[in-house]
Short mmCIF file of C-alpha atoms and ligand atoms in Angstrom, two decimals:
data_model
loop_
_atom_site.label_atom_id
_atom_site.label_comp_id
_atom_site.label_asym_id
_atom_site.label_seq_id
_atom_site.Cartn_x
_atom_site.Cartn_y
_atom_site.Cartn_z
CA UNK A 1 5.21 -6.58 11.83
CA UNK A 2 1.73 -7.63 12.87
CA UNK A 3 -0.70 -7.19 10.92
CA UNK A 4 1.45 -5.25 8.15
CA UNK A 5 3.38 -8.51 7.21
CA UNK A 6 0.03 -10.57 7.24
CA UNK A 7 -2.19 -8.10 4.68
CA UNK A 8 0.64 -7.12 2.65
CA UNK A 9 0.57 -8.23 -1.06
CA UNK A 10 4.16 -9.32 -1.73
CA UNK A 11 5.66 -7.84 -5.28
CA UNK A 12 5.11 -9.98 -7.94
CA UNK A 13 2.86 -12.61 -6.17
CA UNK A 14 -0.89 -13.55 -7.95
CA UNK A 15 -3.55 -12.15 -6.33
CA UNK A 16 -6.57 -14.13 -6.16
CA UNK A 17 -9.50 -12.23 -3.88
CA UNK A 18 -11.42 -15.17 -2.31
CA UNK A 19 -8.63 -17.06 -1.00
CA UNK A 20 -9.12 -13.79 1.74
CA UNK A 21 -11.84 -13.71 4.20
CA UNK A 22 -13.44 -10.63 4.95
CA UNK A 23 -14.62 -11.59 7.80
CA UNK A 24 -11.73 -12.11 9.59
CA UNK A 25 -11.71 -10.75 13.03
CA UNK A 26 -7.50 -11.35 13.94
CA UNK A 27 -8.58 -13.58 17.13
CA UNK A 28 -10.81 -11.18 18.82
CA UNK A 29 -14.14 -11.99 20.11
CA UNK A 30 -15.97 -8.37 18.64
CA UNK A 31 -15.44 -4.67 18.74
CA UNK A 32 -15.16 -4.22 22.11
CA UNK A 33 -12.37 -6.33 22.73
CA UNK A 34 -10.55 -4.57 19.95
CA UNK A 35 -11.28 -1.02 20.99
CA UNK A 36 -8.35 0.39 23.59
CA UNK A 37 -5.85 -0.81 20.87
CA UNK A 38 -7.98 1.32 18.36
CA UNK A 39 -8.50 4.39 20.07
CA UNK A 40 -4.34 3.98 20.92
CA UNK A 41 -3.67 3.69 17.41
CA UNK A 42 -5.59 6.79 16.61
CA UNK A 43 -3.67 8.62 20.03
CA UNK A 44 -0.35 7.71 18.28
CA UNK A 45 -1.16 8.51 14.77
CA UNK A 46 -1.39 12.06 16.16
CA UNK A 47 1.70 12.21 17.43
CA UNK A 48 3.64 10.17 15.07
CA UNK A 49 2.12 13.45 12.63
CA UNK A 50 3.41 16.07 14.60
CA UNK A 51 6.40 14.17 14.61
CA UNK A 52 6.24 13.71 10.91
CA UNK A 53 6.19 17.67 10.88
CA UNK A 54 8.79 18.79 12.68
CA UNK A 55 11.17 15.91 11.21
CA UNK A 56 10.51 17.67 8.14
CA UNK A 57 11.92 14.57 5.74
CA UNK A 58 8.85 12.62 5.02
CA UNK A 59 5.64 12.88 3.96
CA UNK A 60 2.83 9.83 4.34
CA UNK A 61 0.15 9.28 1.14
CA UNK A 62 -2.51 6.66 2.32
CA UNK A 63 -4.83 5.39 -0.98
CA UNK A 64 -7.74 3.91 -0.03
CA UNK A 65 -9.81 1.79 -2.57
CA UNK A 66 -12.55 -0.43 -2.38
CA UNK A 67 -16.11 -1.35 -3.69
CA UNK A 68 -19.52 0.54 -3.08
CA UNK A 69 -20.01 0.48 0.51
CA UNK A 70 -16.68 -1.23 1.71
CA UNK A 71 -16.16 1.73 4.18
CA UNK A 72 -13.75 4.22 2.78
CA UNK A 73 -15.48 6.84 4.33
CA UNK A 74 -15.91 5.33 7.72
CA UNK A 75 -12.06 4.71 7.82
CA UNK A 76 -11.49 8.37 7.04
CA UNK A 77 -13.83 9.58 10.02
CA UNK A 78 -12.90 6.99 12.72
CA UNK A 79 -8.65 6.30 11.72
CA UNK A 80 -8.28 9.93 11.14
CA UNK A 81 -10.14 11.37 13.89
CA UNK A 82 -7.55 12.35 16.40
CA UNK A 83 -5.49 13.54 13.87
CA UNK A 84 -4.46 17.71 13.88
CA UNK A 85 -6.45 18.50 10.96
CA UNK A 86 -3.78 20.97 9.47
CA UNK A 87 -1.48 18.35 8.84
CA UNK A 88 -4.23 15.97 6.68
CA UNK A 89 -5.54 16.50 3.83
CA UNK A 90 -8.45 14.27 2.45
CA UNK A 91 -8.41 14.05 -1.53
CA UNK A 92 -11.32 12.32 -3.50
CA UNK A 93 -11.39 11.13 -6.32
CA UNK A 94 -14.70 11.45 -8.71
CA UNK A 95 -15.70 11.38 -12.10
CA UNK A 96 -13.08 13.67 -13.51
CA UNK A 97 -13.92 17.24 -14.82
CA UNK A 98 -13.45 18.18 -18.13
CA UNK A 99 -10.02 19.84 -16.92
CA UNK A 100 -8.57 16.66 -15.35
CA UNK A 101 -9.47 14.47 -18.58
CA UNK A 102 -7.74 16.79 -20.71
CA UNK A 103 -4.65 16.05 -18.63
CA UNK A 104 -2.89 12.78 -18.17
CA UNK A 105 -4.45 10.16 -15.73
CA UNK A 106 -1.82 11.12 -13.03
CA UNK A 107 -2.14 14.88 -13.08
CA UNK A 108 -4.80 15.15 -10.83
CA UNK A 109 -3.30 12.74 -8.61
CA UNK A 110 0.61 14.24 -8.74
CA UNK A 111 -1.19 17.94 -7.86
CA UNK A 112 -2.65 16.06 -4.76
CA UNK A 113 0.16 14.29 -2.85
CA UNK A 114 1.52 15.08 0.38
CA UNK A 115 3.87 17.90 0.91
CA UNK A 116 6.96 17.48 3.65
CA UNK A 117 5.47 16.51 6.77
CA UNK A 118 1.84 16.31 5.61
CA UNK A 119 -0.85 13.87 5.15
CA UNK A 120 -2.91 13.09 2.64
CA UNK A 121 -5.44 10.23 2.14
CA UNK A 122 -6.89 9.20 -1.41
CA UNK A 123 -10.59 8.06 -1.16
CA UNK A 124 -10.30 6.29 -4.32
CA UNK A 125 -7.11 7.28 -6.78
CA UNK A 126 -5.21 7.11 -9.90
CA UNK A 127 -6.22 3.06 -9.59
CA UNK A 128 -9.76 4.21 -10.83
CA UNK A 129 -7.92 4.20 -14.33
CA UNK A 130 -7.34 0.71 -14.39
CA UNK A 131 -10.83 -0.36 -12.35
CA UNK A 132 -13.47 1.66 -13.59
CA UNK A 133 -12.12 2.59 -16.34
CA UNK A 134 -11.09 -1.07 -17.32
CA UNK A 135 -14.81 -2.81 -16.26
CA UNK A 136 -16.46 -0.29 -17.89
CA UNK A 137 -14.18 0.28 -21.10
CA UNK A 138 -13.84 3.82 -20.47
CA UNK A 139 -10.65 3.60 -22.44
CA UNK A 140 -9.27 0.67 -24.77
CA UNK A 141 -7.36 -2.28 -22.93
CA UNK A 142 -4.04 -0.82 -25.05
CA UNK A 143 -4.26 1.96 -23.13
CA UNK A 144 -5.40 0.87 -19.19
CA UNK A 145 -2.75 -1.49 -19.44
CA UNK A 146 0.27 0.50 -19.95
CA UNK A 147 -1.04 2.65 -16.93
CA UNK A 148 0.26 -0.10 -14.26
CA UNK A 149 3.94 0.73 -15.29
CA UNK A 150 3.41 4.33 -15.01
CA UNK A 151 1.42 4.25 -11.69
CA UNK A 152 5.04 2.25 -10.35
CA UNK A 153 7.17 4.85 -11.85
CA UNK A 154 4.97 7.70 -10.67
CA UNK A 155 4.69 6.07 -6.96
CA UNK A 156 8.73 5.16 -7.40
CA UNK A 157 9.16 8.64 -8.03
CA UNK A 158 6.95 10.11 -4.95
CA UNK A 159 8.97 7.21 -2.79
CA UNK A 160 12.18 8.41 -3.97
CA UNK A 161 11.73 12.41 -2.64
CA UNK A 162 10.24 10.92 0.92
CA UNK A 163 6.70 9.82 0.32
CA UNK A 164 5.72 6.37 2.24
CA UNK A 165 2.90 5.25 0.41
CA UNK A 166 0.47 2.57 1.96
CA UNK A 167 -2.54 1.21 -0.37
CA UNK A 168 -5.27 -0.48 1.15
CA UNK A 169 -7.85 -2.50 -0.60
CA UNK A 170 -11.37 -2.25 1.69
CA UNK A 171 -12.45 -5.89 1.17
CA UNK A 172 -16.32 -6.98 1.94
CA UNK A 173 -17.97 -9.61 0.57
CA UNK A 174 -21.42 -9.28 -1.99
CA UNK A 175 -23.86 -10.51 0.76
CA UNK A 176 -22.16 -7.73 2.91
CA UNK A 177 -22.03 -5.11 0.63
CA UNK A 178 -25.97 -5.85 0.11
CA UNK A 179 -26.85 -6.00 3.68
CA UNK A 180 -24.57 -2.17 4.01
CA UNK A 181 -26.99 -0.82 1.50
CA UNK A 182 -30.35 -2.26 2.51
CA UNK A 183 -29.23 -0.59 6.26
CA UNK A 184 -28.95 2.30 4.04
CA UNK A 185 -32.20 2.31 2.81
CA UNK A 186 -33.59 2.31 6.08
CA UNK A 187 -31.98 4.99 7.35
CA UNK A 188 -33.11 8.97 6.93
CA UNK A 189 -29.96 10.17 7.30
CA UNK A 190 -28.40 8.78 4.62
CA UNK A 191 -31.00 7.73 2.15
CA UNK A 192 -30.20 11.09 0.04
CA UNK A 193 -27.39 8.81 -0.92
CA UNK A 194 -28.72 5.91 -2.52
CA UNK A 195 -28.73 5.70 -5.96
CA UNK A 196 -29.79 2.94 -8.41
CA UNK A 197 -26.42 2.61 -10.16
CA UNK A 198 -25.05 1.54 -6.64
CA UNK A 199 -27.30 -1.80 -7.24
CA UNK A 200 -26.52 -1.97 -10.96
CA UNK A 201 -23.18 -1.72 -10.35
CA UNK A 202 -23.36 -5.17 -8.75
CA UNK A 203 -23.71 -6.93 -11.64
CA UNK A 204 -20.09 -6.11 -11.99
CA UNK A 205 -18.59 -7.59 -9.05
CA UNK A 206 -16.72 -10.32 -10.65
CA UNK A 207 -15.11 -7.61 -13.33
CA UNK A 208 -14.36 -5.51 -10.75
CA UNK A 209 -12.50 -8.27 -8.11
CA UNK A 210 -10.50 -9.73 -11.42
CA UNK A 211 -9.16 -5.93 -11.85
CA UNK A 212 -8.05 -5.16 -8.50
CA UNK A 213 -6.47 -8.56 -8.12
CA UNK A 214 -4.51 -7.63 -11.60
CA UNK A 215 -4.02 -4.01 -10.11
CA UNK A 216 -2.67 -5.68 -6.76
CA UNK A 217 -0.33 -8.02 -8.20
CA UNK A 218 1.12 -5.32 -11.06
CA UNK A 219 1.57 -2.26 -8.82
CA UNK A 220 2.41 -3.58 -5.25
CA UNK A 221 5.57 -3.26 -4.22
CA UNK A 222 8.46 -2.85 -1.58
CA UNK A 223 8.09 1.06 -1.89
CA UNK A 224 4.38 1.16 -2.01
CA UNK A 225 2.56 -2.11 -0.86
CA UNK A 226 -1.04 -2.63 -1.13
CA UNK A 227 -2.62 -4.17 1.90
CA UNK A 228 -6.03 -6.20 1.22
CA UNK A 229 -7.89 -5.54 4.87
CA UNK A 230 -11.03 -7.76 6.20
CA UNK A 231 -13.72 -4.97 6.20
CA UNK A 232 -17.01 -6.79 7.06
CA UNK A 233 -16.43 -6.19 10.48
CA UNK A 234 -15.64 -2.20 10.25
CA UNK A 235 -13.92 -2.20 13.83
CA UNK A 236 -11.56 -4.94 12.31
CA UNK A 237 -10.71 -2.53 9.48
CA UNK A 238 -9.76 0.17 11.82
CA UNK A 239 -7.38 -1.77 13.70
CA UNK A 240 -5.48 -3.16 10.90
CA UNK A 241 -5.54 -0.39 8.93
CA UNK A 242 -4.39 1.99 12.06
CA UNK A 243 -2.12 -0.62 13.22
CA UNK A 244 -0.34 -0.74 10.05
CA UNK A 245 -0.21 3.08 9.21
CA UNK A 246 1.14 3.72 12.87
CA UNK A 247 4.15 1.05 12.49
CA UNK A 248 4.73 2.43 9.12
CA UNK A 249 5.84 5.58 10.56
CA UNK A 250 7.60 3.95 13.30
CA UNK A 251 9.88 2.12 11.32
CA UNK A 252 11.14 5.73 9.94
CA UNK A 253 12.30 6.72 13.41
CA UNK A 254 11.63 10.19 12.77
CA UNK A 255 13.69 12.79 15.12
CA UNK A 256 12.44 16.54 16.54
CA UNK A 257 15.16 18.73 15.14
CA UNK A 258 17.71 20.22 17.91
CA UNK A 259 16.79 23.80 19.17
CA UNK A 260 18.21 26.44 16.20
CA UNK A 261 18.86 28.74 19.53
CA UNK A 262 20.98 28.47 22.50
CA UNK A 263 17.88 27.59 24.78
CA UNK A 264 20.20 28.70 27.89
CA UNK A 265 21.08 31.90 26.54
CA UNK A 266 17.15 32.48 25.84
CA UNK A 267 16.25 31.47 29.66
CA UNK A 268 18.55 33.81 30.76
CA UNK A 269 17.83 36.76 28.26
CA UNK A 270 13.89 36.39 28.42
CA UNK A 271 12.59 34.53 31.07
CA UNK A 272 15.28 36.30 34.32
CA UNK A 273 16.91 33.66 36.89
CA UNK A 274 13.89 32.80 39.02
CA UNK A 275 12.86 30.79 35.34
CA UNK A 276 15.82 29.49 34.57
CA UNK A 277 15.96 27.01 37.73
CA UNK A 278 12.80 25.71 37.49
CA UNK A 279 13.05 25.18 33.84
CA UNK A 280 12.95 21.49 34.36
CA UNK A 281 10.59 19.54 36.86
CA UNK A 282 11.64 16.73 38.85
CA UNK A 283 11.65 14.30 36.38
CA UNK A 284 13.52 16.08 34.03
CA UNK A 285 10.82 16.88 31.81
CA UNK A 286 9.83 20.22 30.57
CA UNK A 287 5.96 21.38 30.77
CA UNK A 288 4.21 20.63 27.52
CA UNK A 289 0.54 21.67 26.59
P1 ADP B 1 -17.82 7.79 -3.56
O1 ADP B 1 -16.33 7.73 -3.76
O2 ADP B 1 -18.22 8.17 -2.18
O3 ADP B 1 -18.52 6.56 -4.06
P2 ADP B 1 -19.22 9.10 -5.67
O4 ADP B 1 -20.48 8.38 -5.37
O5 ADP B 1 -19.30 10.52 -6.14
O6 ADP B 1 -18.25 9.05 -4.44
O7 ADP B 1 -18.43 8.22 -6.73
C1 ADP B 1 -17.36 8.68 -7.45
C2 ADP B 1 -17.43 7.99 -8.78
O8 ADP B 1 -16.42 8.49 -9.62
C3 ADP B 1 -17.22 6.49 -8.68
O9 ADP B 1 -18.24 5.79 -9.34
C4 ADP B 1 -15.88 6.28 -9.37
O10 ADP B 1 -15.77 5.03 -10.00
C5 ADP B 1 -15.91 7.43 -10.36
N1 ADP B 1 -14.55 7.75 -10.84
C6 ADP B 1 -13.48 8.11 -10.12
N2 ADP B 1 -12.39 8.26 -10.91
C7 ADP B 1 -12.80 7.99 -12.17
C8 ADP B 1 -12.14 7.96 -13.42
N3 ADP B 1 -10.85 8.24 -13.53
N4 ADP B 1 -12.87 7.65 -14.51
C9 ADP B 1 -14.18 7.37 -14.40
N5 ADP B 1 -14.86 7.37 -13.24
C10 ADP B 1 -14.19 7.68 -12.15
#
């Protein structure tokens, strides 16, 4: 639907990065025509995760990958934000720890995912074996390339006992990741951040697009797609990527759970008469906070 159909890497389809623009803005003019359907999004992500918790069947994993400065944290702050922070969980993923690399590549990940009813986002993943790792031969190619077969077993698996798993892939272009971190470098607040390898890193680029598109193409699928998302214009990230995580959850048609009491029988014992008949209003609705 919408914009899920139109970013969605089919399974087994070739992946080739610059045949997307990143600049693509869906047909709106700039943020501010895009912002009610936003901040509804975000409204109905909240709800859809309360809903998520008292259906009690599901559980939503969102991976989020992308280069240097294509916004992984900004999608955190501004998708997440209306969210009930004790049912989201943010996970990221650094340089591992001397624990983690003694384990397999997807221990650190399989200790992380979502429990029944919860959420929790992956800024970056277990792809950062076959990206990093690949462009800078952190491991030999034998090795990184058997890892796209487990990652689909290990996702089939987490799909299987009622994980939905969306992946999205931040894309920017070089000239915009540039122009994010000169801003940077003009700007107190964040200039603690900056570091040289974040240029030198550049150099890269090419490496690094030819792995994700090999990533894309080897480990999307029905149960969990990867979704490359225009992210030069951030407000155009945050309405795809809301749009699609909010019809994702729709399309489970989740249900409350019937009362595990005799609500009648509890009127009567606890709340006396006078409660009982004006247990409903007018329109038939009960009072909610
Ligand atoms: P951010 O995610 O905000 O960029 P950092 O600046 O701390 O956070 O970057 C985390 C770094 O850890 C990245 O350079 C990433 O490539 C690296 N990293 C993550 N997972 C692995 C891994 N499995 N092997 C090697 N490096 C990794």
């Amino acid at each position: 639907m919408g914009y899920t159909k139109k970013f969605r890497i089919e399974p087994d389809s070739k992946v080739k990065l610059d045949t997307f623009d990143p600049s693509e803005k869906g047909g709106y003019a700039d943020s501010n025509a895009a912002e009610n359907e936003i901040a509804h999004h975000v409204a109905n992500l909240d709800e859809l995760q309360a809903l998520l918790y008292a259906d009690g069947r599901y559980s939503l994993l969102i991976v989020l990958q992308g280069l240097d400065g294509a916004g992984k944290d900004g999608t955190i702050r501004h998708v997440f934000n209306g969210v009930n922070p004790q049912g989201t969980k943010v996970q990221a993923f650094k340089v591992p720890t001397p624990e983690e690399a003694a384990h397999d590549f997807l221990w650190r990940a399989h200790k992380a995912t979502p429990g029944k009813g919860e959420i929790v986002i992956f800024n970056r993943s277990h792809y950062e074996d076959v990206l990093v790792v690949r462009v800078h031969d952190l491991v030999p190619k034998k090795v990184w390339s058997k890892r796209y077969k487990e990652i689909r077993a290990f996702e089939r698996n987490l799909s299987e006992g009622g994980t939905v798993i969306l992946k999205f892939f931040l894309n920017i272009s070089y000239e915009e990741q540039l122009d994010r971190f000169r801003k940077r470098l003009d700007d107190p607040q964040r200039q603690w951040k900056i570091s040289e390898s974040d240029y030198t890193e550049r150099k890269y680029w090419n490496d690094y697009q030819s792995a994700y598109e090999e990533a894309l193409a080897e480990t999307s699928t029905d149960y969990a797609p990867w979704f490359v998302i225009p992210s030069n214009h951030k407000w155009f990230r945050n309405l795809a990527i809301s749009s699609i995580i909010v019809n994702s959850l729709r399309d489970l048609h989740m249900k409350v759970p019937a009362p595990r009491v005799d609500l009648d029988d509890i009127r009567r014992k606890y709340h006396g008469a006078e409660e009982t008949e004006k247990k409903v209003d007018a329109s038939g609705k009960a009072d909610a906070d």
